[in-house]
Short mmCIF file of C-alpha atoms in Angstrom, two decimals:
data_model
loop_
_atom_site.label_atom_id
_atom_site.label_comp_id
_atom_site.label_asym_id
_atom_site.label_seq_id
_atom_site.Cartn_x
_atom_site.Cartn_y
_atom_site.Cartn_z
CA MET A 18 51.28 120.14 36.63
CA THR A 19 50.50 116.63 35.39
CA HIS A 20 51.45 113.88 37.82
CA PRO A 21 52.58 110.61 36.17
CA ARG A 22 50.66 107.49 37.17
CA HIS A 23 49.16 108.99 40.32
CA ALA A 24 47.35 112.04 39.00
CA SER A 25 44.06 110.28 38.25
CA ARG A 26 43.81 108.36 41.51
CA ALA A 27 40.87 108.91 43.83
CA PRO A 28 41.38 111.59 46.50
CA LEU A 29 42.48 110.63 49.98
CA GLU A 30 39.80 108.90 51.97
CA GLY A 31 38.10 111.52 54.10
CA ALA A 32 40.05 114.33 52.49
CA VAL A 33 38.54 117.75 52.42
CA PRO A 34 37.89 118.99 48.83
CA ALA A 35 40.44 121.41 47.48
CA GLY A 36 38.06 124.35 47.72
CA ARG A 37 37.29 123.72 51.40
CA PRO A 38 40.50 123.41 53.41
CA ASP A 39 40.04 122.26 56.99
CA ARG A 40 41.95 125.30 58.30
CA PRO A 41 42.57 128.84 57.05
CA ARG A 42 44.71 128.95 53.95
CA GLY A 43 46.94 131.63 55.47
CA ALA A 44 47.76 129.41 58.43
CA SER A 45 48.62 126.54 56.09
CA ARG A 46 50.88 128.79 54.05
CA LEU A 47 52.63 129.77 57.25
CA ALA A 48 53.17 126.10 58.07
CA LEU A 49 54.40 125.39 54.56
CA GLY A 50 56.67 128.41 54.74
CA ALA A 51 58.17 127.21 58.01
CA LEU A 52 58.69 123.77 56.55
CA ALA A 53 60.28 125.36 53.49
CA LEU A 54 63.06 126.74 55.62
CA GLY A 55 63.99 123.21 56.62
CA LEU A 56 63.65 121.80 53.12
CA LEU A 57 65.63 124.53 51.44
CA ALA A 58 68.41 124.07 53.97
CA GLY A 59 68.41 120.34 53.37
CA PRO A 60 70.65 118.21 51.18
CA ALA A 61 71.45 119.35 47.68
CA GLN A 62 71.51 116.29 45.44
CA ALA A 63 74.35 116.17 42.95
CA ALA A 64 73.52 118.35 39.98
CA ALA A 65 71.18 116.58 37.58
CA ASP A 66 69.54 117.96 34.47
CA ALA A 67 65.87 117.51 33.59
CA SER A 68 66.54 114.46 31.43
CA GLU A 69 68.35 112.68 34.27
CA ARG A 70 65.56 113.45 36.72
CA GLN A 71 62.98 112.22 34.24
CA ALA A 72 64.95 109.01 33.64
CA TRP A 73 65.12 108.30 37.38
CA ARG A 74 61.40 108.98 37.71
CA GLU A 75 60.50 106.72 34.78
CA GLN A 76 62.60 103.90 36.23
CA ALA A 77 60.87 104.42 39.56
CA VAL A 78 57.42 104.29 37.93
CA ALA A 79 58.33 101.02 36.19
CA LEU A 80 59.58 99.49 39.43
CA GLU A 81 56.57 100.71 41.40
CA HIS A 82 54.09 99.17 38.98
CA GLY A 83 56.12 96.20 37.73
CA GLU A 84 56.12 97.41 34.14
CA GLY A 85 58.74 95.41 32.23
CA VAL A 86 60.65 94.71 35.44
CA ALA A 87 59.94 92.90 38.68
CA ARG A 88 57.97 95.11 41.06
CA ASP A 89 60.30 96.55 43.69
CA MET A 90 58.76 99.26 45.84
CA ALA A 91 61.90 99.91 47.88
CA ALA A 92 63.99 100.49 44.73
CA ALA A 93 61.24 102.66 43.26
CA MET A 94 61.16 104.88 46.32
CA ARG A 95 64.93 105.26 46.33
CA LEU A 96 64.81 106.49 42.73
CA TYR A 97 61.87 108.79 43.44
CA CYS A 98 63.80 110.23 46.38
CA GLN A 99 66.93 110.71 44.26
CA ALA A 100 64.93 112.55 41.63
CA ALA A 101 62.97 114.59 44.16
CA LEU A 102 66.10 115.75 45.96
CA ALA A 103 67.49 116.77 42.57
CA GLY A 104 64.45 119.02 42.06
CA ASP A 105 61.86 116.77 40.38
CA ALA A 106 58.42 117.86 41.61
CA PRO A 107 56.49 114.89 40.09
CA SER A 108 58.72 112.43 41.98
CA ALA A 109 58.10 114.29 45.23
CA TRP A 110 54.35 114.22 44.46
CA ASN A 111 54.47 110.46 43.77
CA LEU A 112 56.18 109.81 47.09
CA GLY A 113 53.60 111.93 48.88
CA TRP A 114 50.81 109.99 47.20
CA ILE A 115 52.40 106.61 48.03
CA HIS A 116 52.69 107.46 51.73
CA ALA A 117 49.28 109.16 51.93
CA ASN A 118 47.51 106.14 50.42
CA GLY A 119 49.65 103.32 51.80
CA ARG A 120 50.60 102.09 48.33
CA GLY A 121 53.03 99.25 49.00
CA VAL A 122 54.06 100.82 52.30
CA PRO A 123 52.21 101.55 55.54
CA ARG A 124 50.30 104.81 55.34
CA ASN A 125 52.23 107.67 56.93
CA ASP A 126 50.71 111.14 56.76
CA GLY A 127 53.81 112.78 58.23
CA LEU A 128 56.02 111.46 55.42
CA ALA A 129 53.33 112.29 52.88
CA ALA A 130 53.26 115.87 54.21
CA HIS A 131 57.01 116.16 53.73
CA TRP A 132 56.87 115.09 50.11
CA PHE A 133 53.81 117.16 49.22
CA ALA A 134 55.48 120.18 50.83
CA ARG A 135 58.64 119.55 48.84
CA ALA A 136 56.64 119.23 45.62
CA ALA A 137 54.81 122.45 46.46
CA LEU A 138 58.09 124.26 47.02
CA LEU A 139 59.14 123.03 43.59
CA GLY A 140 56.10 124.78 42.10
CA ASP A 141 53.30 122.20 42.30
CA ASP A 142 50.07 123.94 43.38
CA LYS A 143 48.15 120.66 43.71
CA ALA A 144 50.80 119.38 46.12
CA GLU A 145 50.25 122.46 48.29
CA ALA A 146 46.54 121.63 48.43
CA MET A 147 47.36 118.06 49.47
CA PHE A 148 49.68 119.36 52.16
CA GLN A 149 46.84 121.51 53.48
CA ARG A 150 44.41 118.61 53.53
CA LEU A 151 46.70 116.39 55.53
CA GLY A 152 46.98 118.97 58.30
CA VAL A 153 49.80 117.14 60.12
CA PRO A 154 53.43 118.04 60.86
CA ALA A 155 55.87 116.79 58.25
CA ASP A 156 58.28 114.00 59.16
CA LYS A 157 61.69 113.77 57.56
CA PRO A 158 62.07 110.59 55.44
CA ASP A 159 65.01 108.26 56.01
CA CYS A 160 66.37 108.87 52.51
CA VAL A 161 66.50 112.60 53.23
CA ARG A 162 68.29 112.00 56.55
CA GLU A 163 70.78 109.77 54.75
CA ALA A 164 71.34 112.40 52.07
CA GLU A 165 71.88 115.03 54.77
CA ALA A 166 74.37 112.77 56.51
CA ARG A 167 76.25 112.19 53.25
CA GLU A 168 76.32 115.91 52.56
CA ALA A 169 77.53 116.64 56.08
CA ARG A 170 80.33 114.09 55.68
CA LEU A 171 81.26 115.55 52.31
CA ALA A 172 81.28 119.07 53.75
CA ALA A 173 83.43 117.91 56.66
CA ASP A 174 85.84 116.15 54.29
CA GLN A 175 86.07 119.23 52.09
CA ALA A 176 86.65 121.45 55.10
CA GLU A 177 89.42 119.14 56.32
CA GLN A 178 91.02 119.07 52.86
CA GLN A 179 90.88 122.86 52.75
CA ARG A 180 92.40 123.08 56.24
CA GLN A 181 95.21 120.72 55.25
CA ALA A 182 95.83 122.63 52.03
CA GLU A 183 96.02 125.92 53.91
CA GLU A 184 98.31 124.41 56.53
CA LYS A 185 100.58 122.98 53.84
CA GLN A 186 100.62 126.32 52.04
CA ALA A 187 101.57 128.09 55.26
CA LEU A 188 104.35 125.60 55.98
CA SER A 189 105.69 125.70 52.43
CA THR A 190 105.91 129.50 52.41
CA ALA A 191 107.04 130.13 56.00
CA TYR A 192 110.63 130.54 54.80
CA ARG A 193 109.73 133.78 52.99
CA ALA A 194 109.82 135.70 56.27
CA HIS A 195 113.53 134.84 56.51
CA VAL A 196 114.58 136.04 53.05
CA ASP A 197 115.85 139.28 54.50
CA THR A 198 119.00 140.37 52.65
CA ALA A 199 119.62 141.59 49.13
CA GLU A 200 121.92 138.63 48.45
CA GLN A 201 119.32 136.13 49.62
CA GLN A 202 116.72 137.82 47.43
CA ARG A 203 119.07 137.64 44.44
CA ILE A 204 119.71 133.95 44.95
CA MET A 205 116.06 133.15 45.59
CA LYS A 206 115.16 134.70 42.23
CA ILE A 207 117.31 131.96 40.69
CA VAL A 208 115.58 129.38 42.87
CA TYR A 209 112.12 130.61 41.85
CA LYS A 210 113.11 130.37 38.19
CA LEU A 211 114.56 126.85 38.43
CA ALA A 212 112.38 125.15 41.06
CA PRO A 213 109.42 124.42 38.76
CA ARG A 214 111.74 122.73 36.23
CA TYR A 215 112.94 120.33 38.90
CA GLY A 216 109.55 119.88 40.56
CA LEU A 217 110.81 121.26 43.86
CA GLU A 218 109.27 123.51 46.48
CA PRO A 219 111.34 126.71 46.70
CA GLY A 220 111.10 126.52 50.49
CA LEU A 221 112.96 123.20 50.54
CA VAL A 222 115.74 124.61 48.35
CA TYR A 223 115.93 127.70 50.56
CA ALA A 224 116.29 125.53 53.67
CA VAL A 225 119.06 123.43 52.10
CA ILE A 226 121.02 126.48 50.88
CA ARG A 227 120.69 128.11 54.29
CA ALA A 228 121.85 124.97 56.10
CA GLU A 229 124.67 124.25 53.64
CA SER A 230 126.28 127.64 53.00
CA ASN A 231 124.07 130.33 54.51
CA PHE A 232 123.90 131.85 51.00
CA ASN A 233 127.67 132.16 50.58
CA VAL A 234 128.38 131.43 46.89
CA ASN A 235 132.09 130.93 47.66
CA ALA A 236 131.67 128.60 50.63
CA VAL A 237 134.08 125.64 50.84
CA SER A 238 133.87 123.00 53.57
CA ASP A 239 136.72 120.99 55.10
CA LYS A 240 135.48 118.11 52.90
CA ASN A 241 135.81 120.29 49.79
CA ALA A 242 132.03 120.72 49.36
CA GLN A 243 131.65 123.85 47.27
CA GLY A 244 129.25 126.69 46.61
CA LEU A 245 125.74 127.51 47.68
CA MET A 246 124.49 123.92 47.89
CA GLN A 247 127.88 122.52 48.93
CA LEU A 248 128.46 120.03 46.13
CA ILE A 249 131.43 117.73 46.59
CA PRO A 250 133.38 117.17 43.35
CA GLU A 251 131.85 113.72 42.82
CA THR A 252 128.30 115.06 43.12
CA ALA A 253 129.13 118.05 40.92
CA ALA A 254 130.43 115.69 38.21
CA ARG A 255 127.42 113.41 38.62
CA PHE A 256 125.07 116.29 37.81
CA ALA A 257 127.21 118.06 35.20
CA VAL A 258 128.28 121.03 37.31
CA SER A 259 131.57 122.40 35.95
CA LYS A 260 131.51 125.75 37.76
CA PRO A 261 130.46 125.06 41.37
CA PHE A 262 130.95 128.72 42.39
CA ASP A 263 128.55 129.95 39.75
CA ALA A 264 125.30 130.47 41.68
CA GLU A 265 122.89 129.25 39.00
CA GLN A 266 124.97 126.25 37.97
CA ASN A 267 125.48 125.20 41.59
CA ILE A 268 121.77 125.50 42.31
CA ARG A 269 120.98 123.44 39.21
CA GLY A 270 123.26 120.67 40.44
CA GLY A 271 121.91 120.78 43.98
CA MET A 272 118.32 120.73 42.74
CA ALA A 273 119.04 117.81 40.43
CA TYR A 274 120.46 115.87 43.37
CA LEU A 275 117.54 116.78 45.63
CA ARG A 276 115.07 115.71 42.93
CA TRP A 277 116.86 112.37 42.59
CA LEU A 278 116.93 111.82 46.36
CA LEU A 279 113.22 112.59 46.65
CA SER A 280 112.55 110.01 43.94
CA TYR A 281 114.82 107.46 45.63
CA PHE A 282 113.13 107.98 49.00
CA ARG A 283 109.68 108.40 47.45
CA GLY A 284 109.05 111.93 48.65
CA GLN A 285 110.06 111.44 52.29
CA VAL A 286 111.77 114.74 53.03
CA PRO A 287 113.61 113.74 56.25
CA LEU A 288 115.25 110.80 54.48
CA ALA A 289 116.07 112.84 51.38
CA VAL A 290 117.73 115.69 53.28
CA ALA A 291 119.53 113.27 55.60
CA ALA A 292 120.95 111.65 52.46
CA TYR A 293 121.90 115.08 51.08
CA ASN A 294 124.02 115.51 54.19
CA ALA A 295 125.34 111.99 54.83
CA GLY A 296 124.77 110.21 51.51
CA GLU A 297 121.99 107.85 50.46
CA GLY A 298 124.16 104.87 51.33
CA ALA A 299 124.28 105.92 54.99
CA VAL A 300 120.49 106.29 55.12
CA ASP A 301 120.05 102.84 53.59
CA LYS A 302 122.62 101.34 55.95
CA TYR A 303 120.98 102.69 59.10
CA GLY A 304 117.42 102.21 57.92
CA GLY A 305 116.53 105.87 58.32
CA VAL A 306 118.17 109.09 59.45
CA PRO A 307 121.71 108.03 60.48
CA PRO A 308 122.64 108.35 64.15
CA PHE A 309 125.16 111.10 63.45
CA ALA A 310 124.74 114.24 65.54
CA GLU A 311 125.61 116.41 62.56
CA THR A 312 123.03 114.75 60.29
CA ARG A 313 120.26 114.78 62.87
CA ASP A 314 120.91 118.44 63.59
CA TYR A 315 120.96 119.08 59.84
CA VAL A 316 117.52 117.52 59.41
CA ARG A 317 116.17 119.63 62.28
CA ARG A 318 117.58 122.80 60.72
CA ILE A 319 115.91 121.97 57.40
CA GLN A 320 112.59 121.33 59.11
CA ARG A 321 112.79 124.64 60.94
CA PHE A 322 112.28 126.40 57.61
CA PHE A 323 110.52 123.63 55.67
CA ALA A 324 108.37 121.57 58.03
CA ILE A 325 106.59 119.53 55.34
CA THR A 326 107.63 115.88 55.58
CA GLU A 327 106.30 114.63 52.23
CA HIS A 328 107.15 116.15 48.86
CA PRO A 329 105.98 115.31 45.32
CA PHE A 330 108.49 113.17 43.43
CA ASP A 331 109.12 111.72 39.99
CA ALA A 332 109.13 107.93 40.34
CA ARG A 333 110.59 107.57 36.85
CA LEU A 334 114.01 108.86 37.90
CA THR A 335 115.08 105.84 39.91
CA ALA A 336 113.95 102.70 41.68
CA PRO A 337 113.05 103.23 45.36
CA SER A 338 115.47 102.74 48.21
CA PRO A 339 115.50 99.16 49.55
CA LEU A 340 114.62 100.44 53.00
CA LEU A 341 111.22 101.55 51.70
CA LEU A 342 110.33 97.91 51.09
CA GLN A 343 110.16 97.40 54.85
CA PRO A 344 108.34 99.40 57.55
CA VAL A 345 110.82 102.02 58.67
CA SER A 346 110.40 105.32 60.48
CA ALA A 347 112.05 108.27 58.79
CA GLN A 348 112.73 109.67 62.24
CA ARG A 349 114.49 106.63 63.64
#
């Protein structure tokens, strides 16, 4: 392998010629192999193709030697490290040579050993010979430690996102264990068909139907709320429901109202369902869930089957509630 810029330099002062290693080659291979375990388990730079790695290396060479740009050894080494961690053997070699010869930095054989070992693991036989000649334990460079720390943070963030996604999925589907009668299954088939059109989680609709009518299509309250989702005549008219005891039409109207409430309260489920029970005006008036025993119990019953407190919403449907312009707790 040809090494840019550094390949023709004089060998390390006092270095043993390549044909005469200062210790048995087998022992050195064992050391390199042990080091390989650490390197291969190290940070994986974001995927970069050969042209990107070459571009980083060429920029680093220019900065190292002041060719067309002001000489900046620190910037050069950062680019070499970026390329080396992405799999560029010449960049790893160059870093090894810089540290082994003290070129612009204090000489450090431990850091040089790390980079020569990395270059060797990337297929550079000359780098393996240099690693043998140094005969010292490899030290991990700061840029590698920083890359490992970034990767660890990224892995932790991804794990947390996965945990949250799984938790949300579990909460959003917990209601399924309670769909236990033929009538509920029939009605939920309608919900499953319509929910995507209204951008609603089926579990939220299930919880509202259960709290409102317990799946009785002919339910009528003392306030003349009608059907599965207990639409009062004004709400039915508002959302074009002419047959409130028709299961699909009633669910369409209830879903349309829920979608609007979620937009009005910007996805805050406790406020939206409190408004479904007591009206959005009451929620605005009291600055949160109204202090009515019925409404508070209603919110708790919804959350028993749908414990997610934030829901996607369509902001285009309506302007937000005035109470959202001030810091307010949805659980007040």
